[in-house]
Short mmCIF file of C-alpha atoms and ligand atoms in Angstrom, two decimals:
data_model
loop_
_atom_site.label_atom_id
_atom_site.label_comp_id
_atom_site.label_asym_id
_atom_site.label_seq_id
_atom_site.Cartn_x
_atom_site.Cartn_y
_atom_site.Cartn_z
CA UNK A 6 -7.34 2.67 12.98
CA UNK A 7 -7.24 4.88 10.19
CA UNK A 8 -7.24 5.57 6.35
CA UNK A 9 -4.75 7.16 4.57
CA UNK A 10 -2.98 7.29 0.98
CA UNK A 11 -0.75 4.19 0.06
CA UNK A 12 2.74 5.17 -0.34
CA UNK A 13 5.39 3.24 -2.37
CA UNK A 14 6.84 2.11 1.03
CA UNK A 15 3.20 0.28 1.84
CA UNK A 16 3.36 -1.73 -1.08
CA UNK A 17 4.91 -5.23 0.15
CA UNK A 18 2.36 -5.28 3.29
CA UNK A 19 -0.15 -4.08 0.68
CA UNK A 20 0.86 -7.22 -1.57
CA UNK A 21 1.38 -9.73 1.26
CA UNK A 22 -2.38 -9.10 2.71
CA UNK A 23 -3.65 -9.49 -1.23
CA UNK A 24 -2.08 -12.52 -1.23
CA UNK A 25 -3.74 -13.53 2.16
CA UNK A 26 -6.88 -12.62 1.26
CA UNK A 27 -7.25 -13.21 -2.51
CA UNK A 28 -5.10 -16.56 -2.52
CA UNK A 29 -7.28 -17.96 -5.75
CA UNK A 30 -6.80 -14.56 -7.86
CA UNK A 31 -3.24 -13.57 -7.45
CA UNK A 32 -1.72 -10.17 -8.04
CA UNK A 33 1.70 -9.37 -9.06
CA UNK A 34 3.63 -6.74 -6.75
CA UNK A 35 4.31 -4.95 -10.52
CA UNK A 36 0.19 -4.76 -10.68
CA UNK A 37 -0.34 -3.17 -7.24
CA UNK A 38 2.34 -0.79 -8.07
CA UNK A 39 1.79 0.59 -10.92
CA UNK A 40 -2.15 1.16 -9.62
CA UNK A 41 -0.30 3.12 -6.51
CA UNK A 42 2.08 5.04 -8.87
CA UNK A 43 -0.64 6.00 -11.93
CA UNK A 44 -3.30 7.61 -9.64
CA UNK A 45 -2.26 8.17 -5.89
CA UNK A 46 -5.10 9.37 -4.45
CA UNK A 47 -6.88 5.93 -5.24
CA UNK A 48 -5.21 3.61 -3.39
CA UNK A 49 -5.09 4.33 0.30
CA UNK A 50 -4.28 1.48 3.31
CA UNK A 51 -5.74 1.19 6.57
CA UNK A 52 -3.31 1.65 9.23
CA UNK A 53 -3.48 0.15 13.10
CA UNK A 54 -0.83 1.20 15.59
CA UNK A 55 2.03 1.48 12.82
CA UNK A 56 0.77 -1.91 10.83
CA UNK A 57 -1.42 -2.13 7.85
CA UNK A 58 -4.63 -4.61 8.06
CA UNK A 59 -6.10 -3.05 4.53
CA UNK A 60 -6.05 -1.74 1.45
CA UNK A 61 -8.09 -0.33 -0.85
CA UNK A 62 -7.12 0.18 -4.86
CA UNK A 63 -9.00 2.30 -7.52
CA UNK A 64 -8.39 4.77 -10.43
CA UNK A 65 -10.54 6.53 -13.30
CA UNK A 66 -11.27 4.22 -15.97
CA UNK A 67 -13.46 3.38 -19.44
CA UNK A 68 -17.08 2.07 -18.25
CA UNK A 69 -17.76 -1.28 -19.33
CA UNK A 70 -14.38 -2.32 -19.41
CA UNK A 71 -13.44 -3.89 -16.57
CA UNK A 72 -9.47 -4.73 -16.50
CA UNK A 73 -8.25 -8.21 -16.35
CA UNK A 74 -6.78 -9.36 -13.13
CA UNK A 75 -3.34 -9.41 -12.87
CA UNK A 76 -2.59 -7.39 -15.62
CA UNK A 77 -0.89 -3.91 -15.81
CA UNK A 78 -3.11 -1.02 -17.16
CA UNK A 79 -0.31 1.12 -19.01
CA UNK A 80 -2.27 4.03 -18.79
CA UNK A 81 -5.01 5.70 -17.35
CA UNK A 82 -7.43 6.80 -20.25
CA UNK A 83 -7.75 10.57 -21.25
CA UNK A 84 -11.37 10.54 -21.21
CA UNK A 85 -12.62 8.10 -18.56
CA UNK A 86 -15.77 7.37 -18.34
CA UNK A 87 -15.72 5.43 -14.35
CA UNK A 88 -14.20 5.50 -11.48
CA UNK A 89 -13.19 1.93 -11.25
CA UNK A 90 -12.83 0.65 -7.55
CA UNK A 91 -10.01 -2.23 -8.21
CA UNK A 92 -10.74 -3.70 -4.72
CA UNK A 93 -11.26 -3.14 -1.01
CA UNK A 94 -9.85 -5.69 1.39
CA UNK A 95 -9.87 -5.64 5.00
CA UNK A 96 -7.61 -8.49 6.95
CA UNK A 97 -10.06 -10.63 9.19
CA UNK A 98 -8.77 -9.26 12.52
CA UNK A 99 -9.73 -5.58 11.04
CA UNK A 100 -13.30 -6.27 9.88
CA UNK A 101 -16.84 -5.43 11.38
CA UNK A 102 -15.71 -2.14 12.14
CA UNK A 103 -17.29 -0.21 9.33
CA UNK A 104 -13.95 0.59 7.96
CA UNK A 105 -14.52 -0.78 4.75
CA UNK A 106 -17.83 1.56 4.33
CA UNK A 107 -15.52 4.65 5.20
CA UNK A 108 -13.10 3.55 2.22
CA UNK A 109 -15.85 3.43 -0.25
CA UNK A 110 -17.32 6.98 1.14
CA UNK A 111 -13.49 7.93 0.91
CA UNK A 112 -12.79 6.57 -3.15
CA UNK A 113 -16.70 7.67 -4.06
CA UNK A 114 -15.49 11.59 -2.83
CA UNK A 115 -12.33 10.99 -5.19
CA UNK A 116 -14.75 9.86 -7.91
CA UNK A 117 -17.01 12.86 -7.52
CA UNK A 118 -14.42 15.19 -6.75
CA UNK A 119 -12.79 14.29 -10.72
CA UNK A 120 -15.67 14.82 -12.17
CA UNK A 121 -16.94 11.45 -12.68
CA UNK A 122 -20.74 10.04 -12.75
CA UNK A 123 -20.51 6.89 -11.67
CA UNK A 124 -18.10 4.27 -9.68
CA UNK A 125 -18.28 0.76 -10.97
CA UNK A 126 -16.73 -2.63 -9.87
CA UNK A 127 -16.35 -6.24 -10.29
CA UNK A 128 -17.79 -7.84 -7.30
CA UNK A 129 -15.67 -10.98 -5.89
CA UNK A 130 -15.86 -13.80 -3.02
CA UNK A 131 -19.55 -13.58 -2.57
CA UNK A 132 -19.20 -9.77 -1.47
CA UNK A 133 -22.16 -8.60 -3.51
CA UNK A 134 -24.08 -7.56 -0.69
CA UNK A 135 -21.28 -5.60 0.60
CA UNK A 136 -21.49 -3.43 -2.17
CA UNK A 137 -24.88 -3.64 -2.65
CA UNK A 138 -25.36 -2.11 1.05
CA UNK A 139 -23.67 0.81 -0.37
CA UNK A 140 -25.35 1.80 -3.83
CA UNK A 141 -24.16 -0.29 -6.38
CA UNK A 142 -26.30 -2.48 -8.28
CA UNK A 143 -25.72 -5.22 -10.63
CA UNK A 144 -25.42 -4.56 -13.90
CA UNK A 145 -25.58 -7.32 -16.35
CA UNK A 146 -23.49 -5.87 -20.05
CA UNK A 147 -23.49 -7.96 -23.10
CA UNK A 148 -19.60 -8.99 -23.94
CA UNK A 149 -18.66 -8.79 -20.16
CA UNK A 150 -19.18 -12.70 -19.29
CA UNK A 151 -16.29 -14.68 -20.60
CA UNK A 152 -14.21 -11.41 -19.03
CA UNK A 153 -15.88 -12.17 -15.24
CA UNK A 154 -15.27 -15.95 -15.89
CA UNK A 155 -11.50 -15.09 -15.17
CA UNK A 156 -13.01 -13.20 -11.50
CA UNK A 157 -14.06 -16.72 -10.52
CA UNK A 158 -17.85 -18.04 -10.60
CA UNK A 159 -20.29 -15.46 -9.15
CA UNK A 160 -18.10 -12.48 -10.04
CA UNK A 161 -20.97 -9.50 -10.66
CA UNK A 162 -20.42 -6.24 -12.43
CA UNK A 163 -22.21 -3.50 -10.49
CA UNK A 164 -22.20 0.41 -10.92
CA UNK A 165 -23.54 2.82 -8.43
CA UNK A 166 -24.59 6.28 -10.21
CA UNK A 167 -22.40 9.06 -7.87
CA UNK A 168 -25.38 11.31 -6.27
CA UNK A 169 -27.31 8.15 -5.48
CA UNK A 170 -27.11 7.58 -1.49
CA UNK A 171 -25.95 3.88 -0.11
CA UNK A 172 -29.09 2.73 1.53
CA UNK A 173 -27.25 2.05 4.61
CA UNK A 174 -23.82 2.92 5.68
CA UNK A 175 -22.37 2.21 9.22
CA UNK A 176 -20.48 5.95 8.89
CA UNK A 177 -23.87 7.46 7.96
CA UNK A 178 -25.69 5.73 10.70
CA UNK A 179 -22.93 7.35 12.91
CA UNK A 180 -23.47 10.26 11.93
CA UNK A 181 -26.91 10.12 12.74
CA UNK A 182 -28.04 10.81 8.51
C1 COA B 494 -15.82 -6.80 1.91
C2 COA B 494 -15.01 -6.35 3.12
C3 COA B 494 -14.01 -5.29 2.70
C4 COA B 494 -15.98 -5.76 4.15
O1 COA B 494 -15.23 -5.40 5.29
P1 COA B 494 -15.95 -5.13 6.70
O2 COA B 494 -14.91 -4.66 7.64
O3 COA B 494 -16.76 -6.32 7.07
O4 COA B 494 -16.93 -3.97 6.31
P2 COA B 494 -17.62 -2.88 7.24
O5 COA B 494 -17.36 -3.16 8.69
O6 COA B 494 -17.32 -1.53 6.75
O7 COA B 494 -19.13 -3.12 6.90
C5 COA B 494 -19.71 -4.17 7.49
C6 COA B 494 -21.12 -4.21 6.95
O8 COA B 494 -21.07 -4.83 5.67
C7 COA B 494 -21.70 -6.09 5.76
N1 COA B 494 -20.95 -7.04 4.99
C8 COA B 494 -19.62 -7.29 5.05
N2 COA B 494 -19.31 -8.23 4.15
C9 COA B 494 -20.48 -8.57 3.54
C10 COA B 494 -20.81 -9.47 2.52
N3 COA B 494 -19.88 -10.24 1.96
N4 COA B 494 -22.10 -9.53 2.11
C11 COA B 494 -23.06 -8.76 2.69
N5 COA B 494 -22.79 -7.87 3.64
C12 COA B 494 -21.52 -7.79 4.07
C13 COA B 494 -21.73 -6.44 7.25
O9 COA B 494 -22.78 -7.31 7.55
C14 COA B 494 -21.93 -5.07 7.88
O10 COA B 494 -23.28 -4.69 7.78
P3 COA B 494 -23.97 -3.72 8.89
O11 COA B 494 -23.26 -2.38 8.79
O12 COA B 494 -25.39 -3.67 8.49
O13 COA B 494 -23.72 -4.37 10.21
C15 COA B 494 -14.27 -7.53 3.79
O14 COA B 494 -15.20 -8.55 4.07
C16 COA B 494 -13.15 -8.10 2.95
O15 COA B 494 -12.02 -7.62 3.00
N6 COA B 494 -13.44 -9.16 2.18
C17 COA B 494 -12.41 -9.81 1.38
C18 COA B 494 -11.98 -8.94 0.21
C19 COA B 494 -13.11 -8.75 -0.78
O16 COA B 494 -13.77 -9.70 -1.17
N7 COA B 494 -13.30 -7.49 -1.18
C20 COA B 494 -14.26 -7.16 -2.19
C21 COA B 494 -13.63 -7.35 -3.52
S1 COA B 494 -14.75 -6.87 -4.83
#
């Protein structure tokens, strides 16, 4: 099982598993796509014997700002201020493998690598302590409410400052850090 970039090809198994796994907050195929085709080295799948079990979506962005779902971004801003992690989803049968911590290690190196100071996301489906295992910590902005209301009830902006270690991570524990 490995990571890798998302290629145009990916993008139906990419959509069908969204669909599986997100079935109260939709995503158009158009969405997904234009994600994959305005900054490639953010969106990467998870591949198993020739067959994708996950995805993960994310691309510079204005802080604060958190897109709507569903909703195209036209353009990636010329001066972004995050690195905005769009999702990470794993399919059930590819879970508990620590998988998911090696995409965000992956997408944070992408972050730091452009320059960027922080990685911020909205967190869904009760998955706050996912992220919050790995550095990011809620971050309450005035304005952003009636924006998470459309994420569904408990949705949770959180930013983790790039430099900042996770305070655990199943790679790092590997590793032996
Ligand atoms: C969130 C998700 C990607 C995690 O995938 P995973 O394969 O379980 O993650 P990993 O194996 O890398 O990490 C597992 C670790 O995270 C923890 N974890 C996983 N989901 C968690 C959650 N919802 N809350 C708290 N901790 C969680 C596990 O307990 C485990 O901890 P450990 O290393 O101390 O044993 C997966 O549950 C998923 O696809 N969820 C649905 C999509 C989703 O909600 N994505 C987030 C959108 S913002």
């Amino acid at each position: 099982m490995f990571w890798r970039l998302m290629k145009p090809a990916d993008l139906d198994a990419v959509h069908a598993i969204a669909d599986r796994i997100h079935p109260d907050h939709p995503e158009d195929l158009d969405v997904l796509a234009e994600r994959q085709r305005l900054f490639p080295p953010g969106c990467q799948v998870l591949e198993c014997d020739g067959l994708l079990l996950g995805y993960a979506i994310s691309h510079p962005w204005e802080f604060g700002r958190p897109p709507a779902l569903n909703t195209k971004l036209e353009r990636l801003p010329a001066d972004p201020t995050t690195y905005y992690l769009h999702d990470v989803a794993i399919a059930a049968d590819g879970r508990g493998s620590g998988r998911a911590a090696q995409a965000v290690d992956r997408l944070v190196g992408v972050a730091a690598a452009i320059g960027l100071h922080n990685v911020s996301l909205v967190a869904v489906n009760g998955s706050q302590g996912f992220w919050e295992k790995h550095g990011f910590v809620p971050t309450p902005l005035a304005g952003l409410a009636t924006k998470l209301s459309s994420y569904g009830g408990g949705a949770v902006f959180m930013v983790r400052e790039i430099g900042e270690p996770a305070r655990r991570s199943r790679v790092g524990k590997a590793d032996g850090i």
